Short mmCIF file of C-alpha atoms in Angstrom, two decimals:
data_model
loop_
_atom_site.label_atom_id
_atom_site.label_comp_id
_atom_site.label_asym_id
_atom_site.label_seq_id
_atom_site.Cartn_x
_atom_site.Cartn_y
_atom_site.Cartn_z
CA MET S 3 -16.40 17.66 11.94
CA ASN S 4 -16.12 13.44 11.59
CA GLN S 5 -12.34 12.86 11.59
CA ALA S 6 -12.79 10.16 9.05
CA SER S 7 -14.33 12.51 6.57
CA PRO S 8 -11.85 15.41 6.39
CA ALA S 9 -13.20 16.71 3.44
CA SER S 10 -16.50 16.22 3.82
CA SER S 11 -17.28 19.89 3.38
CA GLU S 12 -15.89 19.48 0.07
CA ALA S 13 -17.29 15.89 -0.99
CA ALA S 14 -20.13 17.39 -3.44
CA THR S 15 -17.89 19.12 -5.43
CA ASP S 16 -16.50 17.95 -9.00
CA THR S 17 -12.80 18.20 -7.42
CA PRO S 18 -12.34 16.94 -3.84
CA PRO S 19 -8.90 17.82 -2.56
CA ILE S 20 -6.27 16.30 -0.92
CA VAL S 21 -6.25 16.87 2.66
CA ASP S 22 -2.78 16.71 4.75
CA LYS S 23 -3.32 15.24 7.95
CA GLY S 24 0.23 15.95 8.92
CA ALA S 25 1.88 12.98 7.42
CA ASP S 26 5.40 14.62 7.06
CA LYS S 27 5.43 15.40 11.20
CA ALA S 28 3.78 11.86 11.84
CA ALA S 29 6.58 10.07 9.91
CA ASP S 30 8.93 12.25 11.71
CA THR S 31 7.29 11.90 14.94
CA VAL S 32 7.19 8.31 14.68
CA ALA S 33 10.50 7.36 13.23
CA ASP S 34 13.14 6.80 16.23
CA THR S 35 16.64 8.90 14.95
CA GLU S 36 18.36 6.15 17.53
CA LYS S 37 16.74 3.03 16.09
CA THR S 38 17.83 1.95 12.18
CA THR S 39 16.11 0.28 9.95
CA HIS S 40 16.63 -1.48 6.52
CA PHE S 41 16.00 0.84 3.35
CA GLY S 42 16.42 -2.19 0.42
CA PHE S 43 19.71 -3.99 1.59
CA GLU S 44 21.21 -1.05 3.48
CA GLN S 45 20.73 -0.07 7.39
CA VAL S 46 19.86 3.13 7.60
CA PRO S 47 18.24 5.22 10.91
CA GLU S 48 14.29 5.26 11.12
CA ALA S 49 14.03 9.09 10.41
CA GLU S 50 16.42 8.95 7.29
CA LYS S 51 14.33 5.55 5.92
CA VAL S 52 10.94 7.63 5.86
CA GLN S 53 12.88 10.81 3.66
CA ARG S 54 14.39 8.25 1.46
CA VAL S 55 11.36 5.93 1.00
CA ARG S 56 9.84 9.70 -0.01
CA GLN S 57 12.46 10.34 -2.69
CA VAL S 58 11.70 7.20 -4.31
CA PHE S 59 8.33 7.63 -4.63
CA ASP S 60 8.64 11.25 -5.35
CA SER S 61 10.94 10.26 -8.17
CA VAL S 62 8.46 7.12 -9.91
CA ALA S 63 5.20 9.14 -9.46
CA SER S 64 4.85 9.81 -13.09
CA ASN S 65 5.54 6.55 -14.41
CA TYR S 66 4.32 4.49 -11.59
CA ASP S 67 1.30 3.03 -13.81
CA LEU S 68 3.39 1.91 -16.75
CA MET S 69 6.38 0.86 -14.49
CA ASN S 70 3.34 -1.21 -12.75
CA ASP S 71 2.82 -3.08 -16.08
CA LEU S 72 6.51 -3.09 -17.13
CA MET S 73 7.23 -5.07 -14.04
CA SER S 74 4.67 -7.36 -13.72
CA LEU S 75 3.27 -8.01 -17.48
CA GLY S 76 0.22 -6.60 -16.58
CA ILE S 77 -0.49 -9.39 -13.88
CA HIS S 78 -0.86 -6.70 -10.81
CA ARG S 79 -4.07 -6.08 -12.38
CA LEU S 80 -5.08 -9.77 -11.91
CA TRP S 81 -3.65 -9.65 -8.36
CA LYS S 82 -6.00 -6.39 -7.88
CA ARG S 83 -9.41 -7.70 -9.22
CA PHE S 84 -8.56 -10.84 -6.95
CA THR S 85 -8.68 -8.47 -3.79
CA ILE S 86 -11.62 -5.92 -4.97
CA ASP S 87 -13.72 -9.90 -5.43
CA LEU S 88 -12.44 -11.12 -2.44
CA ALA S 89 -13.23 -7.86 -0.23
CA GLY S 90 -16.94 -8.16 -0.87
CA VAL S 91 -17.98 -4.57 -0.74
CA HIS S 92 -21.05 -3.59 0.02
CA PRO S 93 -23.42 -0.33 -0.77
CA GLY S 94 -22.83 2.34 2.09
CA TRP S 95 -19.55 0.92 3.70
CA LYS S 96 -16.53 3.22 4.90
CA ILE S 97 -12.92 2.22 2.97
CA LEU S 98 -9.63 3.28 3.38
CA ASP S 99 -7.23 2.66 0.87
CA LEU S 100 -3.88 3.03 2.32
CA ALA S 101 -0.77 3.60 0.67
CA GLY S 102 -3.33 3.95 -2.56
CA GLY S 103 -0.89 5.26 -4.93
CA THR S 104 -2.44 6.06 -8.27
CA GLY S 105 -5.86 4.67 -7.22
CA ASP S 106 -6.84 1.44 -8.83
CA LEU S 107 -8.67 0.23 -5.59
CA ALA S 108 -9.93 3.17 -4.87
CA ALA S 109 -11.16 3.48 -8.34
CA ALA S 110 -12.89 -0.39 -7.94
CA PHE S 111 -14.34 0.50 -4.82
CA ALA S 112 -16.25 3.72 -4.79
CA PRO S 113 -19.22 2.79 -7.58
CA LEU S 114 -19.66 -0.32 -5.02
CA VAL S 115 -20.13 1.83 -1.98
CA ALA S 116 -22.31 4.31 -3.44
CA PRO S 117 -24.63 6.52 -2.92
CA GLU S 118 -23.88 6.26 0.74
CA GLY S 119 -20.50 4.86 0.96
CA GLU S 120 -17.28 6.52 1.72
CA VAL S 121 -13.90 5.66 -0.29
CA ILE S 122 -10.85 7.32 1.17
CA LEU S 123 -7.79 7.29 -0.81
CA SER S 124 -4.71 7.50 1.51
CA ASP S 125 -0.93 7.44 1.00
CA ILE S 126 2.51 9.47 2.63
CA ASN S 127 3.32 10.60 -0.43
CA ALA S 128 2.10 13.72 -2.11
CA ALA S 129 3.54 13.31 -5.57
CA MET S 130 1.46 9.66 -5.80
CA LEU S 131 -1.73 11.01 -4.08
CA GLN S 132 -1.77 13.78 -6.66
CA GLU S 133 -1.56 11.31 -9.53
CA GLY S 134 -3.92 9.59 -7.89
CA ARG S 135 -6.50 12.01 -7.20
CA ASN S 136 -5.53 13.22 -11.24
CA ARG S 137 -6.36 10.10 -12.23
CA LEU S 138 -9.69 9.19 -10.48
CA ILE S 139 -11.14 12.46 -11.75
CA ASN S 140 -10.01 12.10 -15.48
CA LYS S 141 -12.25 8.62 -14.90
CA GLY S 142 -14.82 10.84 -13.68
CA LEU S 143 -14.80 9.33 -10.12
CA THR S 144 -15.41 12.12 -7.64
CA GLN S 145 -18.75 11.40 -5.56
CA GLY S 146 -17.79 9.40 -2.09
CA LEU S 147 -14.43 10.08 -2.53
CA ASN S 148 -11.78 11.64 -0.67
CA TYR S 149 -7.94 12.04 -0.14
CA VAL S 150 -5.75 12.56 2.72
CA GLN S 151 -2.36 12.61 3.30
CA ALA S 152 -1.71 10.33 6.05
CA ASN S 153 0.99 8.35 7.51
CA ALA S 154 -0.15 4.39 8.35
CA GLU S 155 1.91 4.43 11.45
CA ALA S 156 -0.34 7.23 13.15
CA LEU S 157 -3.65 7.04 10.77
CA PRO S 158 -5.78 10.38 11.47
CA PHE S 159 -8.83 8.95 11.57
CA ALA S 160 -11.89 8.06 14.50
CA SER S 161 -11.44 4.67 16.36
CA ASN S 162 -13.93 2.12 14.84
CA HIS S 163 -14.90 3.98 11.49
CA PHE S 164 -14.09 1.54 8.49
CA ASN S 165 -15.50 -1.44 7.18
CA LEU S 166 -12.45 -2.79 5.51
CA VAL S 167 -9.00 -1.24 5.27
CA THR S 168 -6.92 -2.06 1.98
CA MET S 169 -3.11 -2.05 1.58
CA ALA S 170 -1.56 -2.72 -1.97
CA PHE S 171 2.22 -2.66 -2.45
CA GLY S 172 2.56 -0.65 0.10
CA LEU S 173 3.25 -1.63 3.69
CA ARG S 174 7.10 -3.18 2.82
CA ASN S 175 7.77 0.71 2.33
CA VAL S 176 6.86 1.61 5.85
CA THR S 177 9.33 1.72 8.67
CA ASN S 178 7.53 0.30 11.78
CA LYS S 179 5.11 -2.27 10.00
CA GLN S 180 3.84 -3.74 13.48
CA ALA S 181 2.57 0.13 14.41
CA ALA S 182 0.70 0.59 10.90
CA LEU S 183 -1.13 -2.80 11.31
CA GLU S 184 -2.08 -1.53 15.26
CA SER S 185 -3.19 1.82 14.01
CA ILE S 186 -5.24 0.26 11.11
CA PHE S 187 -6.43 -2.68 13.91
CA ARG S 188 -7.76 0.47 15.52
CA VAL S 189 -9.61 2.24 12.79
CA LEU S 190 -11.50 -0.68 11.90
CA LYS S 191 -15.00 -1.45 13.05
CA PRO S 192 -15.81 -4.60 14.98
CA GLY S 193 -16.37 -6.97 12.51
CA GLY S 194 -14.11 -4.68 9.77
CA ARG S 195 -11.45 -6.68 7.85
CA LEU S 196 -7.74 -5.53 6.28
CA LEU S 197 -6.45 -6.94 2.75
CA VAL S 198 -3.05 -6.55 2.37
CA LEU S 199 -1.78 -7.21 -0.84
CA GLU S 200 2.22 -7.43 -1.03
CA PHE S 201 4.73 -9.34 -2.60
CA SER S 202 6.10 -11.31 -0.63
CA GLU S 203 8.63 -14.99 -0.59
CA VAL S 204 8.27 -17.22 -3.91
CA LYS S 205 7.77 -20.78 -3.06
CA LEU S 206 8.79 -22.42 -6.30
CA PRO S 207 12.72 -22.74 -6.47
CA VAL S 208 12.63 -22.33 -10.61
CA LEU S 209 10.92 -19.49 -10.37
CA LYS S 210 12.98 -18.22 -7.64
CA GLN S 211 15.88 -18.33 -9.84
CA MET S 212 14.02 -16.73 -12.54
CA TYR S 213 12.49 -13.78 -10.53
CA ASP S 214 15.81 -13.18 -8.47
CA LEU S 215 17.62 -12.95 -12.13
CA TYR S 216 14.56 -10.53 -13.16
CA SER S 217 14.54 -8.23 -9.90
CA PHE S 218 18.38 -7.60 -9.82
CA GLN S 219 19.45 -7.15 -13.36
CA ILE S 220 16.22 -6.93 -15.60
CA LEU S 221 14.15 -4.29 -13.50
CA PRO S 222 16.72 -1.85 -12.62
CA ARG S 223 17.52 -1.64 -16.55
CA LEU S 224 13.80 -0.90 -17.07
CA GLY S 225 13.67 1.59 -14.32
CA GLU S 226 16.52 3.47 -16.27
CA MET S 227 15.15 3.04 -19.46
CA VAL S 228 11.57 4.01 -18.97
CA ALA S 229 11.61 6.38 -15.89
CA LYS S 230 15.07 7.35 -16.03
CA ASP S 231 15.91 5.65 -12.69
CA ALA S 232 17.36 3.17 -12.20
CA GLU S 233 18.10 3.08 -8.31
CA SER S 234 14.89 3.67 -7.20
CA TYR S 235 14.12 0.25 -9.22
CA ARG S 236 16.75 -1.39 -7.51
CA TYR S 237 15.39 0.14 -3.92
CA LEU S 238 12.19 -1.93 -5.03
CA ALA S 239 13.45 -5.24 -5.61
CA GLU S 240 15.45 -4.92 -2.78
CA SER S 241 12.50 -3.91 -0.46
CA ILE S 242 10.48 -7.00 -1.33
CA ARG S 243 13.19 -9.36 -0.46
CA MET S 244 13.50 -7.35 2.85
CA HIS S 245 9.70 -8.00 3.33
CA PRO S 246 8.48 -10.17 6.12
CA ASN S 247 7.03 -13.38 4.19
CA GLN S 248 3.64 -15.11 4.60
CA GLU S 249 4.00 -16.64 8.00
CA THR S 250 6.18 -13.53 9.85
CA LEU S 251 3.22 -11.25 8.19
CA LYS S 252 0.31 -13.26 9.48
CA GLN S 253 1.54 -13.64 12.98
CA MET S 254 2.39 -9.67 12.95
CA MET S 255 -1.31 -9.31 12.40
CA GLU S 256 -2.32 -11.76 14.89
CA GLN S 257 -0.01 -10.01 17.33
CA ALA S 258 -1.37 -6.80 16.30
CA GLY S 259 -5.19 -7.89 17.43
CA PHE S 260 -6.47 -9.49 13.85
CA GLU S 261 -8.49 -12.70 14.03
CA ARG S 262 -9.05 -15.48 11.14
CA CYS S 263 -5.83 -14.54 9.76
CA SER S 264 -5.01 -16.19 6.35
CA TYR S 265 -3.33 -15.65 2.86
CA HIS S 266 -3.01 -16.61 -0.23
CA ASN S 267 0.00 -17.30 -2.49
CA LEU S 268 -0.91 -15.53 -6.23
CA THR S 269 1.83 -16.50 -9.19
CA GLY S 270 4.02 -18.78 -6.88
CA GLY S 271 4.35 -16.78 -4.09
CA VAL S 272 5.61 -13.57 -5.98
CA VAL S 273 2.40 -11.92 -3.88
CA ALA S 274 0.75 -12.61 -1.05
CA LEU S 275 -2.98 -11.47 -0.34
CA HIS S 276 -3.14 -11.40 3.81
CA SER S 277 -6.98 -11.08 5.19
CA GLY S 278 -7.39 -10.52 9.07
CA TYR S 279 -10.54 -9.33 10.96
CA LYS S 280 -11.30 -7.26 13.69
CA PHE S 281 -14.10 -9.27 16.10
#
């Protein structure tokens, strides 16, 4: 069985299953119980961060799409559309959508690679992946789509397999981002491309002040009102501030082996789309 198609025996069915490729075990193995890292603004042991991030997304999974619309005033759809257009997907491609959540990118890519291609929607969090699977099935999208629960730091796929790997709003939650970038580099084909869409450093001073007010005052209140969970959305705001800025992430991608690395600032740097190739 091809490692990159763990659900291939089920691919012809109307409801492709979620395949658990040991994400929980891999996360526990990769996380160092002695080292510390940030969970929002807190310093915590790496193993503890893995568990706490899981709890955050278990909590927000059922309201994730609604909260994305509220948090971004719907602009996240434009950011994702820009990512899809820039990807330049062709029929027959094999695509891995990491930290794919409720499947916005996977849903757009699946018809573009049909009928011979494959899109794997992957997330470390089972609740998020189940939400994504249900959503895509409800849209009638089944062919060429598979679902794999996996840790981005230790991807359970064959080397040199994917034409494209995407990661939208997930890298900041990864404990060891450099390990994830190196793992992604391994599974890409020569000539393959990585696209990372992620919150980043706001470049306009006036916008930065407004953004900080929104992130730390309004966003947790929205989380409390809509999802009954202010703390998870406070963490999400803090995690954005702790994420590497545009130039730092570009350097990390280059360190992992990617070439022709670049980024596009969107909405004044609220979000950046990073691109890198494996040659």
